[in-house]
Coordinates of C-alpha atoms in Angstrom, one line a residue:
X1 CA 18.4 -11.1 8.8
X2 CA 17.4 -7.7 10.6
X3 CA 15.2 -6.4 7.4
X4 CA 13.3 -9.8 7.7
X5 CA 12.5 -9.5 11.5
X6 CA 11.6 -5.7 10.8
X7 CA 9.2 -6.8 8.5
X8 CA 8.0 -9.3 11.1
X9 CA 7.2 -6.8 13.7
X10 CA 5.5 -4.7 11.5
X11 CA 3.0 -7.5 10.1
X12 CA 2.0 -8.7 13.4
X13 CA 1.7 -4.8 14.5
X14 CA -0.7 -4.4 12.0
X15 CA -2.6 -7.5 12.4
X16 CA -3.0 -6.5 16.3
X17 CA -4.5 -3.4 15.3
X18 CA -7.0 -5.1 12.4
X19 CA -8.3 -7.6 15.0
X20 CA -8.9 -4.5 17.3
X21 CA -12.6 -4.6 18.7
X22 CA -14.4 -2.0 21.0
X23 CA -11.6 0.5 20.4
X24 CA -12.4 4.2 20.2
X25 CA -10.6 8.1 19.8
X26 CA -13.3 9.0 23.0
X27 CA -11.5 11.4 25.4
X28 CA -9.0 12.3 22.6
X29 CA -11.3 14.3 20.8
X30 CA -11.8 11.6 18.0
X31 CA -14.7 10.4 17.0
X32 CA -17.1 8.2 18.9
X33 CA -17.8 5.7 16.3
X34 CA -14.1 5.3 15.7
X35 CA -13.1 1.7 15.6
X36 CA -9.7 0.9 14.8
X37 CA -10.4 -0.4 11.2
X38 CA -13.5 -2.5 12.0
X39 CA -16.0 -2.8 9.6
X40 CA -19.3 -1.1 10.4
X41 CA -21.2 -2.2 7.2
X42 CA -21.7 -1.9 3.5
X43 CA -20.0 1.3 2.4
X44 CA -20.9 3.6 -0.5
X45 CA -17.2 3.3 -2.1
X46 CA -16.9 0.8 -4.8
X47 CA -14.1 -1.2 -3.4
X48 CA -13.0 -0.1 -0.5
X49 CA -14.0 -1.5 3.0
X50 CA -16.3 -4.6 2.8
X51 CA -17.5 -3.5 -0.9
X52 CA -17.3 -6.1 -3.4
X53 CA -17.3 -3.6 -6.3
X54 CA -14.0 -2.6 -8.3
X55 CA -12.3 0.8 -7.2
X56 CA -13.1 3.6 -9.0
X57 CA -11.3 6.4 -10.0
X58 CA -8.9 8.0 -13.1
X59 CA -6.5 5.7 -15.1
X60 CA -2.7 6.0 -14.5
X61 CA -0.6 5.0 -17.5
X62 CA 3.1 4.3 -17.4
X63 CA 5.6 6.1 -19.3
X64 CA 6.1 5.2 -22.9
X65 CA 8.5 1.9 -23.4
X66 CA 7.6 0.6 -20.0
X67 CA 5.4 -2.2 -19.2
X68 CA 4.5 -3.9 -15.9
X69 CA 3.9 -8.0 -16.0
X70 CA 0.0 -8.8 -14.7
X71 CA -1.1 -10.4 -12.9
X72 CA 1.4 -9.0 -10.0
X73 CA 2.1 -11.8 -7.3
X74 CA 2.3 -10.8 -3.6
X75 CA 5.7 -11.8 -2.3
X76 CA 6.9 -13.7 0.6
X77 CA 8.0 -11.3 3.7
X78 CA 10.4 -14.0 4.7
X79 CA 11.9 -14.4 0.8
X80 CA 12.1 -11.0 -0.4
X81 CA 15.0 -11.6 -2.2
X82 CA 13.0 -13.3 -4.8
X83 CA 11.9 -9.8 -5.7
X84 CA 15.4 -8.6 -7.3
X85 CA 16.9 -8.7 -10.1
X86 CA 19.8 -11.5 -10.7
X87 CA 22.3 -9.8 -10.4
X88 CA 21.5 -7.8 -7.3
X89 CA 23.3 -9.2 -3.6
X90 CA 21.7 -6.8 -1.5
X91 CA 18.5 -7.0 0.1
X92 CA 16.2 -5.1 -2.6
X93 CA 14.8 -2.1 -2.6
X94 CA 11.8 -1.4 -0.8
X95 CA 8.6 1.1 -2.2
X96 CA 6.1 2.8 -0.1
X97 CA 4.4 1.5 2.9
X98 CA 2.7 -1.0 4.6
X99 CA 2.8 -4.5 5.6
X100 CA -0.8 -5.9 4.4
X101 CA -0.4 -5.9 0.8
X102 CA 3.3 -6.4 -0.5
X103 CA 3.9 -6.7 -4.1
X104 CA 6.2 -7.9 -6.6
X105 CA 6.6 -5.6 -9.3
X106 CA 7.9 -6.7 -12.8
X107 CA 9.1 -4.9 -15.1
X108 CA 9.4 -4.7 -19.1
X109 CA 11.7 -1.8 -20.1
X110 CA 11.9 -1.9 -23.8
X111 CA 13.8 1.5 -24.5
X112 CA 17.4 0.6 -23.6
X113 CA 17.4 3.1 -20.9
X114 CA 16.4 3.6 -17.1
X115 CA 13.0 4.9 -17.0
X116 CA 12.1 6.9 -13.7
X117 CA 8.4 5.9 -13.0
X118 CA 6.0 8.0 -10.7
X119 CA 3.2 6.1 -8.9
X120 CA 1.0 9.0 -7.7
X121 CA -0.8 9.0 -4.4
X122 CA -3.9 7.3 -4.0
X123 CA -3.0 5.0 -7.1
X124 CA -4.9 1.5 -6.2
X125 CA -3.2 -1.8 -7.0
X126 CA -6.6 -4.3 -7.4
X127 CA -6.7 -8.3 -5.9
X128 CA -8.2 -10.8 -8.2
X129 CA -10.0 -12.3 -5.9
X130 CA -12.7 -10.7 -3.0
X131 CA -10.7 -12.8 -0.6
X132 CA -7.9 -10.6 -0.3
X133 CA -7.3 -6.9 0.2
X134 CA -6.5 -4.2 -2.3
X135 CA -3.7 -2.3 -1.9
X136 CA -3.7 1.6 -1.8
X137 CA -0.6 3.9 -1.9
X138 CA -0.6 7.1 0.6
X139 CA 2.8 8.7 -0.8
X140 CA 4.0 9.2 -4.2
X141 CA 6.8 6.2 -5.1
X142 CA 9.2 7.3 -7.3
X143 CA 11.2 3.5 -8.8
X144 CA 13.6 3.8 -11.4
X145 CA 13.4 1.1 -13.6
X146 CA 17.1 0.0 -15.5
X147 CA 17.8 -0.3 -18.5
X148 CA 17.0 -4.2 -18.2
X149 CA 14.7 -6.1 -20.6
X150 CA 13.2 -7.3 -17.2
X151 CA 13.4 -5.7 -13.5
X152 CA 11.7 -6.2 -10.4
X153 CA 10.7 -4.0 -7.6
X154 CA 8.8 -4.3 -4.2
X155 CA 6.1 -2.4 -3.4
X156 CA 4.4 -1.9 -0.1
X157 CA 0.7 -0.4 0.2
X158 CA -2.0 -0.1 2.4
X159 CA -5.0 -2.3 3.0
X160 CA -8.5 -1.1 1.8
X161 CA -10.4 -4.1 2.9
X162 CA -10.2 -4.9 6.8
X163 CA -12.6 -7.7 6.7
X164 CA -9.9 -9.4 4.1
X165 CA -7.2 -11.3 3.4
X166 CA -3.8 -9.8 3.2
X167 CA -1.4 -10.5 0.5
X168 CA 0.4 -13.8 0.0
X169 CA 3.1 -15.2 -2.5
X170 CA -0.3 -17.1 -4.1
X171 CA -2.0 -13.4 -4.4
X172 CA -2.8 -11.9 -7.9
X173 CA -3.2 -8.2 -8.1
X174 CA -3.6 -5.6 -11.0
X175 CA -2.7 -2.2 -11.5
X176 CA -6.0 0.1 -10.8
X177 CA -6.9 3.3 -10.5
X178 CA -6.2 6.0 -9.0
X179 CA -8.8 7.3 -6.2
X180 CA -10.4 10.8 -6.6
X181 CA -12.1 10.8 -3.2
X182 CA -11.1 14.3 -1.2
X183 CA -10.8 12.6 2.0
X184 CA -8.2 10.7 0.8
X185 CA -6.5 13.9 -1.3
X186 CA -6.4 15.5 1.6
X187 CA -4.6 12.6 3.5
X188 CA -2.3 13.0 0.9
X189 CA -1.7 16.7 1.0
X190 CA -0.7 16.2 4.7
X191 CA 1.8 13.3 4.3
X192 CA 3.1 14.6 1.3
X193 CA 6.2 16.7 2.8
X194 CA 6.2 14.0 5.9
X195 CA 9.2 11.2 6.2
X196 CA 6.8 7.9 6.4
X197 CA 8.7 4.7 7.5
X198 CA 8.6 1.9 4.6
X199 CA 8.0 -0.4 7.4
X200 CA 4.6 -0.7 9.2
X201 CA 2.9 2.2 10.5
X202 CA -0.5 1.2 12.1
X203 CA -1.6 4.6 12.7
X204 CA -1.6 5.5 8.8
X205 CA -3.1 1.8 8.6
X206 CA -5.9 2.9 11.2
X207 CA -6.5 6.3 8.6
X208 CA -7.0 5.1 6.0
X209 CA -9.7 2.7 7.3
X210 CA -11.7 5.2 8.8
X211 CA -11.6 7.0 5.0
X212 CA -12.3 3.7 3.4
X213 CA -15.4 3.8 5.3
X214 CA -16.2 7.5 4.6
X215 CA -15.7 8.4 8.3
X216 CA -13.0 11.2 7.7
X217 CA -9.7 11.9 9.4
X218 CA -10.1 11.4 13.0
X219 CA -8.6 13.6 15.9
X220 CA -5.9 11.1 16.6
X221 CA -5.5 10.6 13.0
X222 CA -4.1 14.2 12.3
X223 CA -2.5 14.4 15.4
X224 CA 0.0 11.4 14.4
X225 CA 0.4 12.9 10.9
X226 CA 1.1 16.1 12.4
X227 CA 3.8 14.3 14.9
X228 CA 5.6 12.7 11.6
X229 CA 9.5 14.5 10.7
X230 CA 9.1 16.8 8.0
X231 CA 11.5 15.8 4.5

């Protein structure tokens, strides 16, 4: 099916760039200690690069009535139809972006009607294990939830942990929360009005690395943010 190889090409897009050595924004006006996402050492962010620490930031609670099933598997890229609901026959619907950590949301709606919930920007989705990567959303997601006892919903985030794993059907995450670091609110005040594919886009990918590793926003960075359709 075309949304399977889609997803395909994205994955191995991203895992190109991740196994990116040597590479740098010199002669672009980036900085010289850019890397593509390689980790340069311990950072000072609990969670985020090669840290081993939980993320840290506020709490997000969900609307009142609704309840998400943890642990949250990772889902197949080549089965995502096992993320629907029964009596869905289209492919289902798709959430965010990224290809490194893809989740299977599940829901619990106990009010007998749809609930609209808002996942903010910057809201961290945590791995059970150090072996695999957390997951990080750049873009508010807005996922209506039916008025079903139980729903399910994909989710697609970013990687904050190069040197890791990335999601897998066998992966267990948990909702986290949400970061506070400005770096990243200001990544998030420049996509905010900007159309971001739900499918792979390595140059947010590369981004975010640099802020998991406190580097900032490089020159190339804000030039392919700046070079995104507004909404």
């Amino acid at each position: 099916m075309n949304w399977r190889r889609t997803r395909l090409v994205g994955l191995m897009a991203t895992l190109v760039l991740a196994a990116c050595s040597g590479c740098s924004d010199k002669g672009d006006g980036g900085d010289d200690d850019d890397d593509d996402g390689q980790n340069t050492g311990d950072t000072n962010r609990p969670g985020f690069a090669s840290s081993d620490k939980r993320p840290e930031g506020v709490p997000f609670a969900l609307p009142a009535g609704l309840e998400l099933v943890e642990p949250i598997p990772g889902i197949d890229m080549f089965k995502l139809e096992d993320c629907r609901d029964e009596d869905e026959t289209e492919p289902p619907q798709e959430h965010g972006s990224g290809d490194l950590v893809q989740l299977c949301l599940n829901f619990r709606n106990n009010t007998g009607a749809p609930i609209t919930v808002e996942f903010p920007p910057g809201i961290i989705f945590e791995s059970e294990t150090t072996d695999t990567q957390h997951g990080i959303l750049v873009q508010r997601a807005s996922i209506v939830v039916p008025a079903k006892p139980v729903s399910y919903k994909l989710l697609y985030l970013y990687c904050l942990n190069n040197s890791r794993s990335e999601s897998s059907p066998s992966s267990r995450y948990r909702k986290g929360p949400v970061t506070q670091y400005a770096d990243f609110k200001e990544l998030f005040a420049l996509l905010e009005n900007k159309k971001i594919p739900t499918k792979l886009t390595p140059e947010l990918q590369q981004a975010v690395y640099h802020l998991t590793r406190n580097e900032g926003l490089s020159a190339s960075d804000r030039a392919y943010i700046n070079s995104l359709p507004n909404k």
